[in-house]
PDB file of C-alpha atoms in Angstrom:
ATOM      1  CA  ALA W   1      22.826-119.626  85.013  1.00 66.00           C
ATOM      2  CA  TRP W   2      20.672-118.583  87.973  1.00 71.00           C
ATOM      3  CA  ASN W   3      17.623-120.100  86.341  1.00 76.00           C
ATOM      4  CA  THR W   4      19.318-123.495  86.197  1.00 79.00           C
ATOM      5  CA  ILE W   5      20.559-123.259  89.792  1.00 75.00           C
ATOM      6  CA  VAL W   6      17.159-122.196  91.113  1.00 76.00           C
ATOM      7  CA  ALA W   7      14.929-124.302  88.855  1.00 74.00           C
ATOM      8  CA  GLN W   8      16.222-127.713  89.930  1.00 84.00           C
ATOM      9  CA  PRO W   9      15.603-127.366  93.734  1.00 83.00           C
ATOM     10  CA  TRP W  10      12.300-125.619  93.022  1.00 85.00           C
ATOM     11  CA  THR W  11      11.136-128.536  90.841  1.00 86.00           C
ATOM     12  CA  ILE W  12      12.061-131.032  93.559  1.00 87.00           C
ATOM     13  CA  MET W  13      10.289-128.911  96.198  1.00 88.00           C
ATOM     14  CA  SER W  14       7.266-128.493  93.933  1.00 90.00           C
ATOM     15  CA  ILE W  15       6.943-132.265  93.465  1.00 91.00           C
ATOM     16  CA  GLY W  16       7.536-132.815  97.193  1.00 89.00           C
ATOM     17  CA  LEU W  17       4.825-130.338  98.161  1.00 90.00           C
ATOM     18  CA  ARG W  18       2.377-131.898  95.695  1.00 92.00           C
ATOM     19  CA  ASP W  19       3.101-135.374  97.071  1.00 92.00           C
ATOM     20  CA  TRP W  20       2.703-134.092 100.657  1.00 90.00           C
ATOM     21  CA  ALA W  21      -0.602-132.423  99.736  1.00 89.00           C
ATOM     22  CA  HIS W  22      -1.914-135.684  98.266  1.00 89.00           C
ATOM     23  CA  ARG W  23      -0.955-137.654 101.398  1.00 89.00           C
ATOM     24  CA  SER W  24      -2.480-135.153 103.851  1.00 82.00           C
TER      25      SER W  24
END
């Protein structure tokens, strides 16, 4: 259960950080 709760926000953050890194 914890994996599901943690994985979703982490995936969104991961994509967000990658996008931010590309724009910088």
